[in-house]
Every structure is written in structure tokens, then in C-alpha cells.
mmCIF file of C-alpha atoms in Angstrom:
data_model
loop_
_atom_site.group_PDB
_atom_site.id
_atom_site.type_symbol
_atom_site.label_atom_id
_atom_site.label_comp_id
_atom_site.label_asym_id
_atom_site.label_seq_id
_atom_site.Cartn_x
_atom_site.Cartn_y
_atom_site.Cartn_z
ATOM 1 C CA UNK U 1 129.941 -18.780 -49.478
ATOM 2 C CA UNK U 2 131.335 -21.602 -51.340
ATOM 3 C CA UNK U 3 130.706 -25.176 -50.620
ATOM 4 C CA UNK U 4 132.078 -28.684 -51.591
ATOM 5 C CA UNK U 5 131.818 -32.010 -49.844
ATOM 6 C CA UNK U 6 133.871 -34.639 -48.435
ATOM 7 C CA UNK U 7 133.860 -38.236 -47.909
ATOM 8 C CA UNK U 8 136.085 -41.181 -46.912
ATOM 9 C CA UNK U 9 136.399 -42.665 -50.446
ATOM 10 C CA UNK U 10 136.696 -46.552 -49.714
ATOM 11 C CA UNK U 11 137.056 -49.693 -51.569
ATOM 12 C CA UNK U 12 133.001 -50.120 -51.557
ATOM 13 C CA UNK U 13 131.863 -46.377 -51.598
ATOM 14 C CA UNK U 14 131.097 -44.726 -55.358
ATOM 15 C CA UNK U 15 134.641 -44.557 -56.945
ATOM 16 C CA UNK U 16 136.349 -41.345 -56.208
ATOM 17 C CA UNK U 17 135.989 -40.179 -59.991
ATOM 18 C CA UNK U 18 132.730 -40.769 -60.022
ATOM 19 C CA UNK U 19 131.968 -38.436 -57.336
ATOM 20 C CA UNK U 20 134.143 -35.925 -58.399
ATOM 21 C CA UNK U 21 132.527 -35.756 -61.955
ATOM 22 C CA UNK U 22 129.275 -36.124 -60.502
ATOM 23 C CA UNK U 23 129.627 -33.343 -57.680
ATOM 24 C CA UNK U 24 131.361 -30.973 -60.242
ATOM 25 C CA UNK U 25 128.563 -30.933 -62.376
ATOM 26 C CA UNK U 26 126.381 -30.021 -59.510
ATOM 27 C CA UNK U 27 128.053 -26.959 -59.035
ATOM 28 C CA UNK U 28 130.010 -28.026 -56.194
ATOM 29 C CA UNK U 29 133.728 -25.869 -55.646
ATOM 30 C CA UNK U 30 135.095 -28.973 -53.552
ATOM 31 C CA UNK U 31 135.839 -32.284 -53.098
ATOM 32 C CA UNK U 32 137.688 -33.352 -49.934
ATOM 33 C CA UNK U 33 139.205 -37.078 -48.745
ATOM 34 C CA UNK U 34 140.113 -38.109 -45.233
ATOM 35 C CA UNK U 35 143.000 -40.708 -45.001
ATOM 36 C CA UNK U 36 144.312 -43.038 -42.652
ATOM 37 C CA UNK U 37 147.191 -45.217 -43.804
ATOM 38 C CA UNK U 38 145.963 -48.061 -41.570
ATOM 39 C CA UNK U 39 143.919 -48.550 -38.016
ATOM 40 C CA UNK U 40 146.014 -50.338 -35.397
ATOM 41 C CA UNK U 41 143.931 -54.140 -34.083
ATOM 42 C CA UNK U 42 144.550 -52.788 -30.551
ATOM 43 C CA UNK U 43 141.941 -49.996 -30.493
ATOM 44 C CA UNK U 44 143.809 -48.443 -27.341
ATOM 45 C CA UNK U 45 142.955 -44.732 -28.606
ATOM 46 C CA UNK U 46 139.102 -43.976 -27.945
ATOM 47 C CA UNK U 47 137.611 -42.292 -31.387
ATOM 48 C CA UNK U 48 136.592 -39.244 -30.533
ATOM 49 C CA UNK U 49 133.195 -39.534 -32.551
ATOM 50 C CA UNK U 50 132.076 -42.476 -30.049
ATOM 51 C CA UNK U 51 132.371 -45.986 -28.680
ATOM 52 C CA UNK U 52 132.750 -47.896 -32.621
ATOM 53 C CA UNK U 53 135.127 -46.549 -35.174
ATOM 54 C CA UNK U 54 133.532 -46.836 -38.516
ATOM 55 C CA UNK U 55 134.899 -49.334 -40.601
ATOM 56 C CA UNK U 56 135.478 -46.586 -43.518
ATOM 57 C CA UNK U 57 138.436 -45.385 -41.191
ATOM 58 C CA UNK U 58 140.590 -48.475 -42.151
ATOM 59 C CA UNK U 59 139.146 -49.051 -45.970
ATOM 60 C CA UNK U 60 140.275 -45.632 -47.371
ATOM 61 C CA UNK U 61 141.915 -45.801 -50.759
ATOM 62 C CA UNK U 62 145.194 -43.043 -50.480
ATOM 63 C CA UNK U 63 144.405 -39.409 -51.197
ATOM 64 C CA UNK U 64 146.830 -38.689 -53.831
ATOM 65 C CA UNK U 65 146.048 -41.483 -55.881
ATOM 66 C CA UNK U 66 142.326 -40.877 -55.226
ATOM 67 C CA UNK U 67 142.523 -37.136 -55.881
ATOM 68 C CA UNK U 68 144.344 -37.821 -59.228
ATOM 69 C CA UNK U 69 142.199 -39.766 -60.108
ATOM 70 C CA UNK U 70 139.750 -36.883 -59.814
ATOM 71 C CA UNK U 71 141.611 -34.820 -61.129
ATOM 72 C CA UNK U 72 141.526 -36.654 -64.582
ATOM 73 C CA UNK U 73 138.015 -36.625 -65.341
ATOM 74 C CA UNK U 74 137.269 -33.271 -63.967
ATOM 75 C CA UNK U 75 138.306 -29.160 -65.060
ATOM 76 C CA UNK U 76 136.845 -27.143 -62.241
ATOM 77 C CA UNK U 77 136.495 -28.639 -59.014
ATOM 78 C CA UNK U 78 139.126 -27.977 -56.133
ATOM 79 C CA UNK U 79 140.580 -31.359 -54.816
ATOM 80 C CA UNK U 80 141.348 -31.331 -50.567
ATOM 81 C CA UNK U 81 142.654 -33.150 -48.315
ATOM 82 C CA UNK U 82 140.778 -33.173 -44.956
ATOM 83 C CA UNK U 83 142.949 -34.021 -43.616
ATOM 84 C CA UNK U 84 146.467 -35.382 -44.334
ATOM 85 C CA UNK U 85 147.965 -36.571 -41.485
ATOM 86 C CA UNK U 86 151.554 -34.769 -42.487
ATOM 87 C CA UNK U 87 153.262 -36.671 -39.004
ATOM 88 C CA UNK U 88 152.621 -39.788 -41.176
ATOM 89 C CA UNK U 89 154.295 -38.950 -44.381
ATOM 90 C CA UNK U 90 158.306 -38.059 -45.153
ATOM 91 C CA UNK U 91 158.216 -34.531 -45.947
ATOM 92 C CA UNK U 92 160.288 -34.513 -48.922
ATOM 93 C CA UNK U 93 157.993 -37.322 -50.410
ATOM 94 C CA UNK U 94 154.501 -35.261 -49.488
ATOM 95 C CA UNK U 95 156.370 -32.147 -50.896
ATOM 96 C CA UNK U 96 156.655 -33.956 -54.748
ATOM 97 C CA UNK U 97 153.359 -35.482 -54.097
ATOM 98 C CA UNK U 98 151.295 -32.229 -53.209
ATOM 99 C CA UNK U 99 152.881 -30.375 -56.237
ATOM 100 C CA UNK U 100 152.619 -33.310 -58.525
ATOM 101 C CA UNK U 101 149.043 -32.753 -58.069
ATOM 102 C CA UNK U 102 148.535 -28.794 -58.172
ATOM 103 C CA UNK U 103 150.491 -29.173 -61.148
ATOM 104 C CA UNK U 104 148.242 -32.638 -63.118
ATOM 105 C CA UNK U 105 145.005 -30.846 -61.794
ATOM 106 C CA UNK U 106 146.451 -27.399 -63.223
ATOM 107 C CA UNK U 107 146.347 -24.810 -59.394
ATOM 108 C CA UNK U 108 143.327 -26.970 -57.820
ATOM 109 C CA UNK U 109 144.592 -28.432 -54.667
ATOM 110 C CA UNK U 110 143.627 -27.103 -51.149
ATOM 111 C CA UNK U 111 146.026 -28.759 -48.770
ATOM 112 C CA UNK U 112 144.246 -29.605 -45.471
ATOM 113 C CA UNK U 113 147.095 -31.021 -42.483
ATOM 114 C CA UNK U 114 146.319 -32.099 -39.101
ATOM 115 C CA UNK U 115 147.926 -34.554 -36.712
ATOM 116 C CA UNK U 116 145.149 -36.674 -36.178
ATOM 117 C CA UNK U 117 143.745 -38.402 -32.958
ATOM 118 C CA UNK U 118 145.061 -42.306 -33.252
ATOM 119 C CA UNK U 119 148.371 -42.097 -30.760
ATOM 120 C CA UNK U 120 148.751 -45.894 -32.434
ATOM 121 C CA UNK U 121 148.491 -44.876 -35.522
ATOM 122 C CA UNK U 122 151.348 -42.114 -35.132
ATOM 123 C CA UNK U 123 153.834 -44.574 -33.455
ATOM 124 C CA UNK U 124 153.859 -46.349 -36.374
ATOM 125 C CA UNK U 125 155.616 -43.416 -38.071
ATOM 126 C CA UNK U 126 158.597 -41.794 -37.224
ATOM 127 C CA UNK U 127 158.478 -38.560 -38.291
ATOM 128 C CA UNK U 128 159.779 -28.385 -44.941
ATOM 129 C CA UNK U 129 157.841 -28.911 -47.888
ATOM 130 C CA UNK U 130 156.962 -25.094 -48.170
ATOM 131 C CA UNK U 131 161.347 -24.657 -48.351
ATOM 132 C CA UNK U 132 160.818 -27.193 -51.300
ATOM 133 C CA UNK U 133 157.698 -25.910 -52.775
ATOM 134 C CA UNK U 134 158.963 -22.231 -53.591
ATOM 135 C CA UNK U 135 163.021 -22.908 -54.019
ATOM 136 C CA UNK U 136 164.889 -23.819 -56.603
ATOM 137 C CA UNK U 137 167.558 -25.453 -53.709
ATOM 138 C CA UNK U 138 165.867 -26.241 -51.278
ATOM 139 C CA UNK U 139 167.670 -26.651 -47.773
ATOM 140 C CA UNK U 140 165.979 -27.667 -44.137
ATOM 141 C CA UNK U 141 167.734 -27.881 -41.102
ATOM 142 C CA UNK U 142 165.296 -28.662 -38.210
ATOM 143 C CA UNK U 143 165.121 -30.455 -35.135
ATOM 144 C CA UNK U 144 162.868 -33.455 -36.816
ATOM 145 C CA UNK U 145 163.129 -32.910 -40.289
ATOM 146 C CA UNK U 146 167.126 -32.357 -41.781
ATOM 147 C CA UNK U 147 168.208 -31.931 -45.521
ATOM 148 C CA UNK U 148 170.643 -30.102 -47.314
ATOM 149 C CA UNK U 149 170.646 -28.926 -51.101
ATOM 150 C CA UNK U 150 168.180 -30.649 -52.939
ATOM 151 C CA UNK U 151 166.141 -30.206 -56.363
ATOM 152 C CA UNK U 152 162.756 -31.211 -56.489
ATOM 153 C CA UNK U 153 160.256 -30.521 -59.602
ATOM 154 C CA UNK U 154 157.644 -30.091 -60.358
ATOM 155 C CA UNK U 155 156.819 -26.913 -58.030
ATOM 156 C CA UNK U 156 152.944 -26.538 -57.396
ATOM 157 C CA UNK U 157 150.994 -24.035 -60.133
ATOM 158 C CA UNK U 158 149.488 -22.379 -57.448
ATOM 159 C CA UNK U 159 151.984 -19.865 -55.460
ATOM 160 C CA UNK U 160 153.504 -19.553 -53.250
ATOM 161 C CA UNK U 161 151.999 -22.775 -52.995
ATOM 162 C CA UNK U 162 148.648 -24.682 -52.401
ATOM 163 C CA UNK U 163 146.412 -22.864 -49.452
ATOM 164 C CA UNK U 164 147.508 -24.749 -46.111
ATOM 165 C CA UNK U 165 144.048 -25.607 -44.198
ATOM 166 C CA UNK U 166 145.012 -25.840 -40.532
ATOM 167 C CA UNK U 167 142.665 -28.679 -38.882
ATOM 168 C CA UNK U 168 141.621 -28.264 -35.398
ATOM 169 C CA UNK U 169 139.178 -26.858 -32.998
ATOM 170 C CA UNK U 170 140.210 -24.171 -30.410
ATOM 171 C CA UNK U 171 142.615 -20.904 -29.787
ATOM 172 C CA UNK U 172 145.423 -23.605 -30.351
ATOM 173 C CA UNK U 173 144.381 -24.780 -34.217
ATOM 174 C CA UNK U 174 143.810 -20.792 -34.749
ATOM 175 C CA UNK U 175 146.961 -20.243 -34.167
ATOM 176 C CA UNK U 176 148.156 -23.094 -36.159
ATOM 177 C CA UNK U 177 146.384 -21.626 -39.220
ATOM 178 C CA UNK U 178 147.964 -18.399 -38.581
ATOM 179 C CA UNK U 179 150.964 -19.849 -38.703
ATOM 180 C CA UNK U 180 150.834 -21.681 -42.287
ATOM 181 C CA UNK U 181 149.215 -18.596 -43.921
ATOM 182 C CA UNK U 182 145.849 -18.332 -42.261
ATOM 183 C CA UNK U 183 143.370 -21.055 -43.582
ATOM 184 C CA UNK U 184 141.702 -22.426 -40.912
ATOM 185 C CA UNK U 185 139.705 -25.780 -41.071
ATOM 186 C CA UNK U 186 137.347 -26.738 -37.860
ATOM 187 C CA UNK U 187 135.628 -29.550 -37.952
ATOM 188 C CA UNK U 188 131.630 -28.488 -37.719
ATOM 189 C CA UNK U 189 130.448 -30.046 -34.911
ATOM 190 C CA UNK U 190 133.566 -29.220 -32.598
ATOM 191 C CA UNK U 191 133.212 -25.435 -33.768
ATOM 192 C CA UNK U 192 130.257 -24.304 -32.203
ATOM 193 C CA UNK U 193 131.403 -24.041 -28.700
ATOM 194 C CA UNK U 194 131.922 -20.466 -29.615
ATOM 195 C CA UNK U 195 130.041 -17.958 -31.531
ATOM 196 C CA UNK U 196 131.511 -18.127 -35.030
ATOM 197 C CA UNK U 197 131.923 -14.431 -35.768
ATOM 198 C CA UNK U 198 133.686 -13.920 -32.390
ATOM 199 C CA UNK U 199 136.607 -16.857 -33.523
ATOM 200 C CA UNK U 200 136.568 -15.618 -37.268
ATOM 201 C CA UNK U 201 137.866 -12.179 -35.130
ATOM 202 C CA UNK U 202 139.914 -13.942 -33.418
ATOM 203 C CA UNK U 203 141.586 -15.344 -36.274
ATOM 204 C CA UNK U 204 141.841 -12.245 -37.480
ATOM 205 C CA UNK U 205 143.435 -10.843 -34.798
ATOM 206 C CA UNK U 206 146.174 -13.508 -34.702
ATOM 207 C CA UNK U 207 146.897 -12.563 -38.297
ATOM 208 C CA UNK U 208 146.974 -8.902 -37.835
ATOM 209 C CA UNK U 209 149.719 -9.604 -34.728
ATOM 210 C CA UNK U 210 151.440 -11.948 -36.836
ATOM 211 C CA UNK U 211 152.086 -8.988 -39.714
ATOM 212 C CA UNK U 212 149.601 -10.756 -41.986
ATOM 213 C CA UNK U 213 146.674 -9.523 -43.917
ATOM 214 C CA UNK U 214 143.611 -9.978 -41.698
ATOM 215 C CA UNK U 215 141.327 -9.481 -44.654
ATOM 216 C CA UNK U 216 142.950 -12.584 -45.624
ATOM 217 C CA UNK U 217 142.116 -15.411 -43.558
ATOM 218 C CA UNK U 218 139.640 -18.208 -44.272
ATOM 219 C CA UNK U 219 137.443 -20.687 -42.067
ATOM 220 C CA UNK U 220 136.244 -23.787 -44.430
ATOM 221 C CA UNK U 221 133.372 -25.730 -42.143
ATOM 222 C CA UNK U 222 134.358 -29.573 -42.334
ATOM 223 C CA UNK U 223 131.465 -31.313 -42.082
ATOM 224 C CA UNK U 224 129.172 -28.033 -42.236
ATOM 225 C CA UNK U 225 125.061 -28.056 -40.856
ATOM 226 C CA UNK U 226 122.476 -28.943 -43.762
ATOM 227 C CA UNK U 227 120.188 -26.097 -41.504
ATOM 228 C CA UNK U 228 119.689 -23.875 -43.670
ATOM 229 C CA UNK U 229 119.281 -20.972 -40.699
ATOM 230 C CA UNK U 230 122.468 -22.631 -39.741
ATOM 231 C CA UNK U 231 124.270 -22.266 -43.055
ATOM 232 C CA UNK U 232 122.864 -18.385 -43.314
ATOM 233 C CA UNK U 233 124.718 -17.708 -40.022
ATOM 234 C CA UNK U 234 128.176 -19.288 -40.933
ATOM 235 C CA UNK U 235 128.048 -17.301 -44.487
ATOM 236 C CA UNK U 236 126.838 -14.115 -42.590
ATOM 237 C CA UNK U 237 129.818 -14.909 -40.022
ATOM 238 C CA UNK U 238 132.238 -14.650 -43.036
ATOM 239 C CA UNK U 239 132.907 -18.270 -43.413
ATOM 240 C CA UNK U 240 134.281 -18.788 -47.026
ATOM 241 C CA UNK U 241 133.804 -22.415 -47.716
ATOM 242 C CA UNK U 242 130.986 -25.095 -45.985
ATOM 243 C CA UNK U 243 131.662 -28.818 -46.583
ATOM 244 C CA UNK U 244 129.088 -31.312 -46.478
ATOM 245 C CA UNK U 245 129.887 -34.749 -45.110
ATOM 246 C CA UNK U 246 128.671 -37.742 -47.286
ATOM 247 C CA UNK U 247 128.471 -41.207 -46.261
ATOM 248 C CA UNK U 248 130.947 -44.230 -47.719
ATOM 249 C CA UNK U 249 128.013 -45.569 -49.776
ATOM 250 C CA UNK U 250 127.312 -46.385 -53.710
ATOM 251 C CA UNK U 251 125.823 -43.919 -56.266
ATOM 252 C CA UNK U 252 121.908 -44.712 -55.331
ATOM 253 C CA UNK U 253 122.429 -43.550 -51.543
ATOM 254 C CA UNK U 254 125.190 -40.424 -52.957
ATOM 255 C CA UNK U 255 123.644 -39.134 -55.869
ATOM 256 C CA UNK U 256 120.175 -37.999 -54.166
ATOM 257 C CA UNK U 257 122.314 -36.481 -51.365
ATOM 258 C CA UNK U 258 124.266 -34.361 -53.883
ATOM 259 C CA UNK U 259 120.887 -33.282 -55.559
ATOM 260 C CA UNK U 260 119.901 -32.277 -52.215
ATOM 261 C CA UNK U 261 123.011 -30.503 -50.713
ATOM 262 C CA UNK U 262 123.351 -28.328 -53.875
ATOM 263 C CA UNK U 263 119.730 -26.997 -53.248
ATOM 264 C CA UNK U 264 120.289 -25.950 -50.018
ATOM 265 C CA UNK U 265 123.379 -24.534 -50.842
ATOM 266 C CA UNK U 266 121.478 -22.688 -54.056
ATOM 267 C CA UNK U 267 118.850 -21.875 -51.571
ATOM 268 C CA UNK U 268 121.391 -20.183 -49.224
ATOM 269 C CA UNK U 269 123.955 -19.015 -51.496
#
């Protein structure tokens, strides 16, 4: 099993290159960044997490810039997003983005999407990057998104593109992740409603109906158990990738926590 961490890189956290040079030379396979482009003042939408919304949800720097900036100062380490809220974004815009940065960081991006839970948040936006992503002309003609011709380069190094991690909990967000290519990203501690093995199968058998490769679907744990029983099970399950949540704090509180989560992961391998 491989595992990386994440954490909502903020204007007082340990800079974003920092901790990607730092967790890099801990061994770690992955660095993933939330992002919010703002919080609305009016709060209507309940966080799902509790009563308070952390403040980190409205100080996050963007993930493309921070990622970059990762991407500079390391070789190695896979840079996510987890996750971009793609109903946020113009698609044609994400599309140069995302490949701008498979192709600075050399094939490293892992592209995690979701819709997120702030109904605000999304009102404020108004929204067929894979069409852009593998042609030379791209063309889209869709009910919400609507372009014809178009050039766009740099494609990404990876192909057919970067792996799409699906957010999302539930038979739904399986089926989204069959969908875009089978990557499937459940948050940790929504995922345990069901045994893990039995919605890895599941997966599985939404790929296999869908004419895909059921060999090759993965489940990345966002915001994985530091249990090390815990951890055995998910890798034993045939999870391929468990991400450690670290707090928006400076290098004294993050450092000791990397030293730590790469011994258990060592430990449980």
C-alpha cells in the first residue's frame, strides 16, 4: 500500500514547498491540497464535520499555484488534489491548468474532483477537459459545457491523462469513479459504514459491467486511520493508497507528525 498525506495549505500553515520537500524525503508517494475559492459570511450550509467550520476552510492558498510550487523543489512525490471542486472552475481553464502541471512536475499529478458540500459556495459559480486533454481539436457540445474547435497545449505527460480520483462516499461516488476511469477517493471516516473489501468488489463489479478492467480500479483512503490494525485491514482489503490528514500548523507541530506517520506506514507496509 502506498501512502501520502494531505493538508489544507494556508497562509499560516508550513509553506506548501516545505512540506512537499520535507514529506518526500520521508518516503511519502503523496501530497494532497483541499481548496475552497472562498467561504460565503452567511454560513447557511451546515459543515458536515460539525457545528464550527475551521478557519483553514477560507485561508487556503489555490492548488495549482500551491502544487507548482511543489512541484519545483521536489522529483518524486505525486501532487493531488483532494479535492478540486471542478463545478467551480471553467473547464477549458482547469483543462490547461491540470496539464500545465503533469507536464512542469514531469507525469506526477493525481487529479482528485468532487462537488463539494457548500450550496453557497456553488451559487457563486455558474458552471470536457478529458476531450481537451487527449485531442489535438478538441470539440464539446454538452448541455452545460459548449465549445467548438479549439487547440489547447500543453497536453498532460501522463496518458490518456492524469488518474481521475472520484470523491464521495456511497454506491453513488462508486459509480462516479467508474465512470472517469475507476479511481475512487472516500473520505476515511465516511467509508466505514461498509466492510471495505465488500465496496472494493463492488467497485469492481461496476467496472467489469462498464467493459473496464476490474483489476484496474483503485480506492485512495482520504484521511486514512493512524491504527495500525486499521491500516493492515485497508492494505489487506486491496486499498492502493492511505492518506494521512495533517493539521494547518508550522513545521514544529508537522515535522514530528511526518516522522511519525512514515513509521507506521514502514511498520505496516
Amino acid at each position: 500500500m502506498k501512502y501520502g498525506v494531505f493538508q489544507f495549505s494556508t497562509d499560516y500553515s508550513i509553506r506548501i514547498d516545505d512540506l512537499a520537500r520535507e514529506a518526500e524525503a520521508r518516503g511519502f508517494e503523496s501530497l494532497f491540497v483541499p481548496e475552497h475559492t472562498h467561504i460565503p459570511a452567511s454560513r447557511k450550509s451546515p459543515w458536515p464535520g460539525g457545528a464550527d467550520l475551521p478557519r483553514e476552510y477560507w485561508h487556503t492558498v489555490d492548488p495549482f499555484v500551491g502544487l507548482a510550487a511543489a512541484a519545483a523543489v521536489t522529483s518524486k512525490i505525486k501532487l493531488g488534489t483532494g479535492i478540486c471542486l471542478v463545478i467551480e472552475r471553467d473547464p477549458i481553464v482547469l483543462a490547461k491548468e491540470v496539464a500545465s502541471l503533469d507536464y512542469l512536475s514531469r507525469g506526477r499529478v493525481l487529479f482528485g474532483i468532487g462537488g463539494g458540500w457548500n450550496a453557497e459556495e456553488m451559487g457563486h459559480h455558474g458552471t470536457a477537459m478529458q476531450e481537451i486533454w487527449t485531442k489535438d481539436e478538441a470539440e464539446y457540445h454538452g448541455k452545460f459545457v459548449n465549445f467548438d474547435k479549439l487547440w489547447s497545449y500543453p497536453k498532460p505527460v501522463q496518458k490518456p491523462h492524469p488518474p481521475i480520483l472520484m470523491g464521495g462516499a456511497g454506491p453513488h461516488a462508486r459509480q462516479r469513479a467508474v465512470d472517469f476511469g475507476g479511481h475512487w477517493l472516500p473520505i476515511g471516516g465516511r467509508s466505514y459504514s461498509e466492510p471495505m473489501a465488500e465496496t472494493i468488489a463492488d467497485l469492481r463489479a461496476r467496472a467489469g459491467k462498464a467493459g473496464q478492467d476490474p483489476g484496474a480500479v483503485t480506492v485512495s483512503i482520504f484521511g486514512a486511520p493512524t491504527d495500525e490494525a486499521r491500516l493492515a485491514g485497508l492494505r489487506d482489503a486491496g486499498v492502493l493508497r492511505a492518506i494521512f490528514g495533517l493539521p494547518s500548523a508550522g513545521r514544529d507541530q508537522i515535522l514530528p507528525l511526518l516522522d511519525k506517520y512514515a513509521a507506521i506506514a514502514g511498520r505496516v507496509g
